[in-house]
């Protein structure tokens, strides 16, 4: 089977083999890791803040933080809970090991990921948008390497 090359409307070269798209495997893998890191950071932020989705309206404030004894949970539910907690502790450890500037950038990024909007900022970060982008990119790359080495990503 041969390779076919063509250009799209923007003049970009696309290489295809048979019926497969010309996207490179590395690009798709990088996007997948980025999405996994985004999801992990938003989970970490919710875990670190003790955020818990309340299932029902009308829950008495006295019982909001009530923890079940797990006697009615299945074995899989208990195991998943312990694994999630240990995973979040590992993420928390690796974030705490970052330098303060990177730790702040990751914390703000995680907070923005949870809300779904980029509205949160910090006075500890530079006011210049380009500098903040560089700091966040460096912090995410360092954290991604640490979490990959730890087996989380």
C-alpha positions as protocol buffer text, in pm:
chain_id: "A"
residue {
  index: 1
  type: UNK
  ca { x: 0 y: 0 z: 0 }
}
residue {
  index: 2
  type: UNK
  ca { x: 148 y: 336 z: -100 }
}
residue {
  index: 3
  type: UNK
  ca { x: 139 y: 677 z: 62 }
}
residue {
  index: 4
  type: UNK
  ca { x: -74 y: 954 z: -82 }
}
residue {
  index: 5
  type: UNK
  ca { x: -4 y: 1319 z: -16 }
}
residue {
  index: 6
  type: UNK
  ca { x: -235 y: 1611 z: -68 }
}
residue {
  index: 7
  type: UNK
  ca { x: -279 y: 1965 z: 58 }
}
residue {
  index: 8
  type: UNK
  ca { x: -584 y: 2099 z: 233 }
}
residue {
  index: 9
  type: UNK
  ca { x: -747 y: 2441 z: 190 }
}
residue {
  index: 10
  type: UNK
  ca { x: -490 y: 2603 z: 418 }
}
residue {
  index: 11
  type: UNK
  ca { x: -196 y: 2468 z: 217 }
}
residue {
  index: 12
  type: UNK
  ca { x: -96 y: 2214 z: 485 }
}
residue {
  index: 13
  type: UNK
  ca { x: 45 y: 1885 z: 366 }
}
residue {
  index: 14
  type: UNK
  ca { x: -148 y: 1574 z: 472 }
}
residue {
  index: 15
  type: UNK
  ca { x: -7 y: 1226 z: 418 }
}
residue {
  index: 16
  type: UNK
  ca { x: -244 y: 931 z: 406 }
}
residue {
  index: 17
  type: UNK
  ca { x: -191 y: 561 z: 373 }
}
residue {
  index: 18
  type: UNK
  ca { x: -489 y: 385 z: 232 }
}
residue {
  index: 19
  type: UNK
  ca { x: -800 y: 496 z: 418 }
}
residue {
  index: 20
  type: UNK
  ca { x: -621 y: 607 z: 737 }
}
residue {
  index: 21
  type: UNK
  ca { x: -591 y: 972 z: 829 }
}
residue {
  index: 22
  type: UNK
  ca { x: -257 y: 1150 z: 806 }
}
residue {
  index: 23
  type: UNK
  ca { x: -249 y: 1252 z: 1173 }
}
residue {
  index: 24
  type: UNK
  ca { x: 64 y: 1148 z: 1348 }
}
residue {
  index: 25
  type: UNK
  ca { x: 40 y: 906 z: 1637 }
}
residue {
  index: 26
  type: UNK
  ca { x: 253 y: 1131 z: 1860 }
}
residue {
  index: 27
  type: UNK
  ca { x: 11 y: 1422 z: 1822 }
}
residue {
  index: 28
  type: UNK
  ca { x: -286 y: 1208 z: 1924 }
}
residue {
  index: 29
  type: UNK
  ca { x: -90 y: 1067 z: 2218 }
}
residue {
  index: 30
  type: UNK
  ca { x: 10 y: 1416 z: 2332 }
}
residue {
  index: 31
  type: UNK
  ca { x: -353 y: 1530 z: 2319 }
}
residue {
  index: 32
  type: UNK
  ca { x: -463 y: 1224 z: 2517 }
}
residue {
  index: 33
  type: UNK
  ca { x: -201 y: 1288 z: 2787 }
}
residue {
  index: 34
  type: UNK
  ca { x: -305 y: 1655 z: 2801 }
}
residue {
  index: 35
  type: UNK
  ca { x: -669 y: 1556 z: 2854 }
}
residue {
  index: 36
  type: UNK
  ca { x: -570 y: 1301 z: 3117 }
}
residue {
  index: 37
  type: UNK
  ca { x: -363 y: 1563 z: 3301 }
}
residue {
  index: 38
  type: UNK
  ca { x: -652 y: 1812 z: 3283 }
}
residue {
  index: 39
  type: UNK
  ca { x: -890 y: 1553 z: 3428 }
}
residue {
  index: 40
  type: UNK
  ca { x: -642 y: 1455 z: 3698 }
}
residue {
  index: 41
  type: UNK
  ca { x: -586 y: 1819 z: 3798 }
}
residue {
  index: 42
  type: UNK
  ca { x: -958 y: 1891 z: 3823 }
}
residue {
  index: 43
  type: UNK
  ca { x: -1008 y: 1575 z: 4032 }
}
residue {
  index: 44
  type: UNK
  ca { x: -715 y: 1676 z: 4252 }
}
residue {
  index: 45
  type: UNK
  ca { x: -856 y: 2025 z: 4307 }
}
residue {
  index: 46
  type: UNK
  ca { x: -1194 y: 1885 z: 4412 }
}
residue {
  index: 47
  type: UNK
  ca { x: -1026 y: 1627 z: 4636 }
}
residue {
  index: 48
  type: UNK
  ca { x: -793 y: 1884 z: 4795 }
}
residue {
  index: 49
  type: UNK
  ca { x: -1081 y: 2119 z: 4870 }
}
residue {
  index: 50
  type: UNK
  ca { x: -1294 y: 1841 z: 5012 }
}
residue {
  index: 51
  type: UNK
  ca { x: -1559 y: 1906 z: 4749 }
}
residue {
  index: 52
  type: UNK
  ca { x: -1842 y: 1659 z: 4756 }
}
residue {
  index: 53
  type: UNK
  ca { x: -2142 y: 1660 z: 4526 }
}
residue {
  index: 54
  type: UNK
  ca { x: -2458 y: 1660 z: 4737 }
}
residue {
  index: 55
  type: UNK
  ca { x: -2698 y: 1407 z: 4592 }
}
residue {
  index: 56
  type: UNK
  ca { x: -3020 y: 1541 z: 4737 }
}
residue {
  index: 57
  type: UNK
  ca { x: -3161 y: 1875 z: 4830 }
}
residue {
  index: 58
  type: UNK
  ca { x: -3276 y: 1908 z: 5183 }
}
residue {
  index: 59
  type: UNK
  ca { x: -2978 y: 1735 z: 5342 }
}
residue {
  index: 60
  type: UNK
  ca { x: -2932 y: 1860 z: 5694 }
}
residue {
  index: 61
  type: UNK
  ca { x: -2605 y: 2053 z: 5734 }
}
residue {
  index: 62
  type: UNK
  ca { x: -2528 y: 1834 z: 6033 }
}
residue {
  index: 63
  type: UNK
  ca { x: -2502 y: 1528 z: 5808 }
}
residue {
  index: 64
  type: UNK
  ca { x: -2321 y: 1680 z: 5505 }
}
residue {
  index: 65
  type: UNK
  ca { x: -1980 y: 1546 z: 5609 }
}
residue {
  index: 66
  type: UNK
  ca { x: -2107 y: 1210 z: 5729 }
}
residue {
  index: 67
  type: UNK
  ca { x: -1885 y: 926 z: 5609 }
}
residue {
  index: 68
  type: UNK
  ca { x: -2040 y: 587 z: 5549 }
}
residue {
  index: 69
  type: UNK
  ca { x: -1900 y: 284 z: 5726 }
}
residue {
  index: 70
  type: UNK
  ca { x: -1878 y: 115 z: 5384 }
}
residue {
  index: 71
  type: UNK
  ca { x: -2066 y: -189 z: 5513 }
}
residue {
  index: 72
  type: UNK
  ca { x: -2319 y: -162 z: 5229 }
}
residue {
  index: 73
  type: UNK
  ca { x: -2066 y: -75 z: 4958 }
}
residue {
  index: 74
  type: UNK
  ca { x: -1950 y: -345 z: 4724 }
}
residue {
  index: 75
  type: UNK
  ca { x: -1590 y: -455 z: 4738 }
}
residue {
  index: 76
  type: UNK
  ca { x: -1525 y: -276 z: 4410 }
}
residue {
  index: 77
  type: UNK
  ca { x: -1664 y: 54 z: 4545 }
}
residue {
  index: 78
  type: UNK
  ca { x: -1439 y: 37 z: 4849 }
}
residue {
  index: 79
  type: UNK
  ca { x: -1135 y: -54 z: 4640 }
}
residue {
  index: 80
  type: UNK
  ca { x: -1205 y: 227 z: 4391 }
}
residue {
  index: 81
  type: UNK
  ca { x: -1237 y: 475 z: 4677 }
}
residue {
  index: 82
  type: UNK
  ca { x: -906 y: 373 z: 4830 }
}
residue {
  index: 83
  type: UNK
  ca { x: -730 y: 378 z: 4491 }
}
residue {
  index: 84
  type: UNK
  ca { x: -869 y: 723 z: 4410 }
}
residue {
  index: 85
  type: UNK
  ca { x: -761 y: 855 z: 4749 }
}
residue {
  index: 86
  type: UNK
  ca { x: -408 y: 716 z: 4715 }
}
residue {
  index: 87
  type: UNK
  ca { x: -382 y: 850 z: 4360 }
}
residue {
  index: 88
  type: UNK
  ca { x: -488 y: 1197 z: 4476 }
}
residue {
  index: 89
  type: UNK
  ca { x: -235 y: 1182 z: 4762 }
}
residue {
  index: 90
  type: UNK
  ca { x: 37 y: 1103 z: 4508 }
}
residue {
  index: 91
  type: UNK
  ca { x: -68 y: 1391 z: 4284 }
}
residue {
  index: 92
  type: UNK
  ca { x: -81 y: 1620 z: 4588 }
}
residue {
  index: 93
  type: UNK
  ca { x: 272 y: 1515 z: 4689 }
}
residue {
  index: 94
  type: UNK
  ca { x: 416 y: 1584 z: 4344 }
}
residue {
  index: 95
  type: UNK
  ca { x: 243 y: 1922 z: 4322 }
}
residue {
  index: 96
  type: UNK
  ca { x: 374 y: 2016 z: 4666 }
}
residue {
  index: 97
  type: UNK
  ca { x: 729 y: 1934 z: 4549 }
}
residue {
  index: 98
  type: UNK
  ca { x: 713 y: 2198 z: 4273 }
}
residue {
  index: 99
  type: UNK
  ca { x: 866 y: 2541 z: 4322 }
}
residue {
  index: 100
  type: UNK
  ca { x: 613 y: 2794 z: 4459 }
}
residue {
  index: 101
  type: UNK
  ca { x: 564 y: 2974 z: 4126 }
}
residue {
  index: 102
  type: UNK
  ca { x: 485 y: 2648 z: 3944 }
}
residue {
  index: 103
  type: UNK
  ca { x: 270 y: 2525 z: 4232 }
}
residue {
  index: 104
  type: UNK
  ca { x: 63 y: 2844 z: 4214 }
}
residue {
  index: 105
  type: UNK
  ca { x: 26 y: 2815 z: 3837 }
}
residue {
  index: 106
  type: UNK
  ca { x: -89 y: 2451 z: 3866 }
}
residue {
  index: 107
  type: UNK
  ca { x: -334 y: 2539 z: 4145 }
}
residue {
  index: 108
  type: UNK
  ca { x: -492 y: 2821 z: 3946 }
}
residue {
  index: 109
  type: UNK
  ca { x: -503 y: 2602 z: 3634 }
}
residue {
  index: 110
  type: UNK
  ca { x: -676 y: 2323 z: 3830 }
}
residue {
  index: 111
  type: UNK
  ca { x: -929 y: 2570 z: 3970 }
}
residue {
  index: 112
  type: UNK
  ca { x: -1005 y: 2701 z: 3621 }
}
residue {
  index: 113
  type: UNK
  ca { x: -1041 y: 2344 z: 3491 }
}
residue {
  index: 114
  type: UNK
  ca { x: -1303 y: 2268 z: 3758 }
}
residue {
  index: 115
  type: UNK
  ca { x: -1508 y: 2577 z: 3681 }
}
residue {
  index: 116
  type: UNK
  ca { x: -1472 y: 2531 z: 3306 }
}
residue {
  index: 117
  type: UNK
  ca { x: -1374 y: 2893 z: 3254 }
}
residue {
  index: 118
  type: UNK
  ca { x: -1041 y: 3071 z: 3269 }
}
residue {
  index: 119
  type: UNK
  ca { x: -1140 y: 3334 z: 3525 }
}
residue {
  index: 120
  type: UNK
  ca { x: -913 y: 3266 z: 3823 }
}
residue {
  index: 121
  type: UNK
  ca { x: -571 y: 3428 z: 3851 }
}
residue {
  index: 122
  type: UNK
  ca { x: -317 y: 3496 z: 4123 }
}
residue {
  index: 123
  type: UNK
  ca { x: -118 y: 3801 z: 4226 }
}
residue {
  index: 124
  type: UNK
  ca { x: 182 y: 3570 z: 4261 }
}
residue {
  index: 125
  type: UNK
  ca { x: 190 y: 3515 z: 3886 }
}
residue {
  index: 126
  type: UNK
  ca { x: 315 y: 3778 z: 3638 }
}
residue {
  index: 127
  type: UNK
  ca { x: 57 y: 4013 z: 3490 }
}
residue {
  index: 128
  type: UNK
  ca { x: 188 y: 3954 z: 3137 }
}
residue {
  index: 129
  type: UNK
  ca { x: -19 y: 3682 z: 2970 }
}
residue {
  index: 130
  type: UNK
  ca { x: 273 y: 3543 z: 2768 }
}
residue {
  index: 131
  type: UNK
  ca { x: 485 y: 3499 z: 3081 }
}
residue {
  index: 132
  type: UNK
  ca { x: 199 y: 3322 z: 3259 }
}
residue {
  index: 133
  type: UNK
  ca { x: 154 y: 3088 z: 2963 }
}
residue {
  index: 134
  type: UNK
  ca { x: 525 y: 2999 z: 2966 }
}
residue {
  index: 135
  type: UNK
  ca { x: 521 y: 2940 z: 3343 }
}
residue {
  index: 136
  type: UNK
  ca { x: 209 y: 2722 z: 3321 }
}
residue {
  index: 137
  type: UNK
  ca { x: 351 y: 2524 z: 3028 }
}
residue {
  index: 138
  type: UNK
  ca { x: 676 y: 2460 z: 3216 }
}
residue {
  index: 139
  type: UNK
  ca { x: 488 y: 2364 z: 3534 }
}
residue {
  index: 140
  type: UNK
  ca { x: 259 y: 2124 z: 3346 }
}
residue {
  index: 141
  type: UNK
  ca { x: 555 y: 1965 z: 3166 }
}
residue {
  index: 142
  type: UNK
  ca { x: 743 y: 1913 z: 3493 }
}
residue {
  index: 143
  type: UNK
  ca { x: 434 y: 1774 z: 3664 }
}
residue {
  index: 144
  type: UNK
  ca { x: 354 y: 1551 z: 3368 }
}
residue {
  index: 145
  type: UNK
  ca { x: 705 y: 1402 z: 3380 }
}
residue {
  index: 146
  type: UNK
  ca { x: 682 y: 1345 z: 3756 }
}
residue {
  index: 147
  type: UNK
  ca { x: 340 y: 1181 z: 3732 }
}
residue {
  index: 148
  type: UNK
  ca { x: 453 y: 966 z: 3440 }
}
residue {
  index: 149
  type: UNK
  ca { x: 755 y: 850 z: 3640 }
}
residue {
  index: 150
  type: UNK
  ca { x: 525 y: 777 z: 3935 }
}
residue {
  index: 151
  type: UNK
  ca { x: 296 y: 565 z: 3713 }
}
residue {
  index: 152
  type: UNK
  ca { x: -7 y: 793 z: 3743 }
}
residue {
  index: 153
  type: UNK
  ca { x: -13 y: 903 z: 3377 }
}
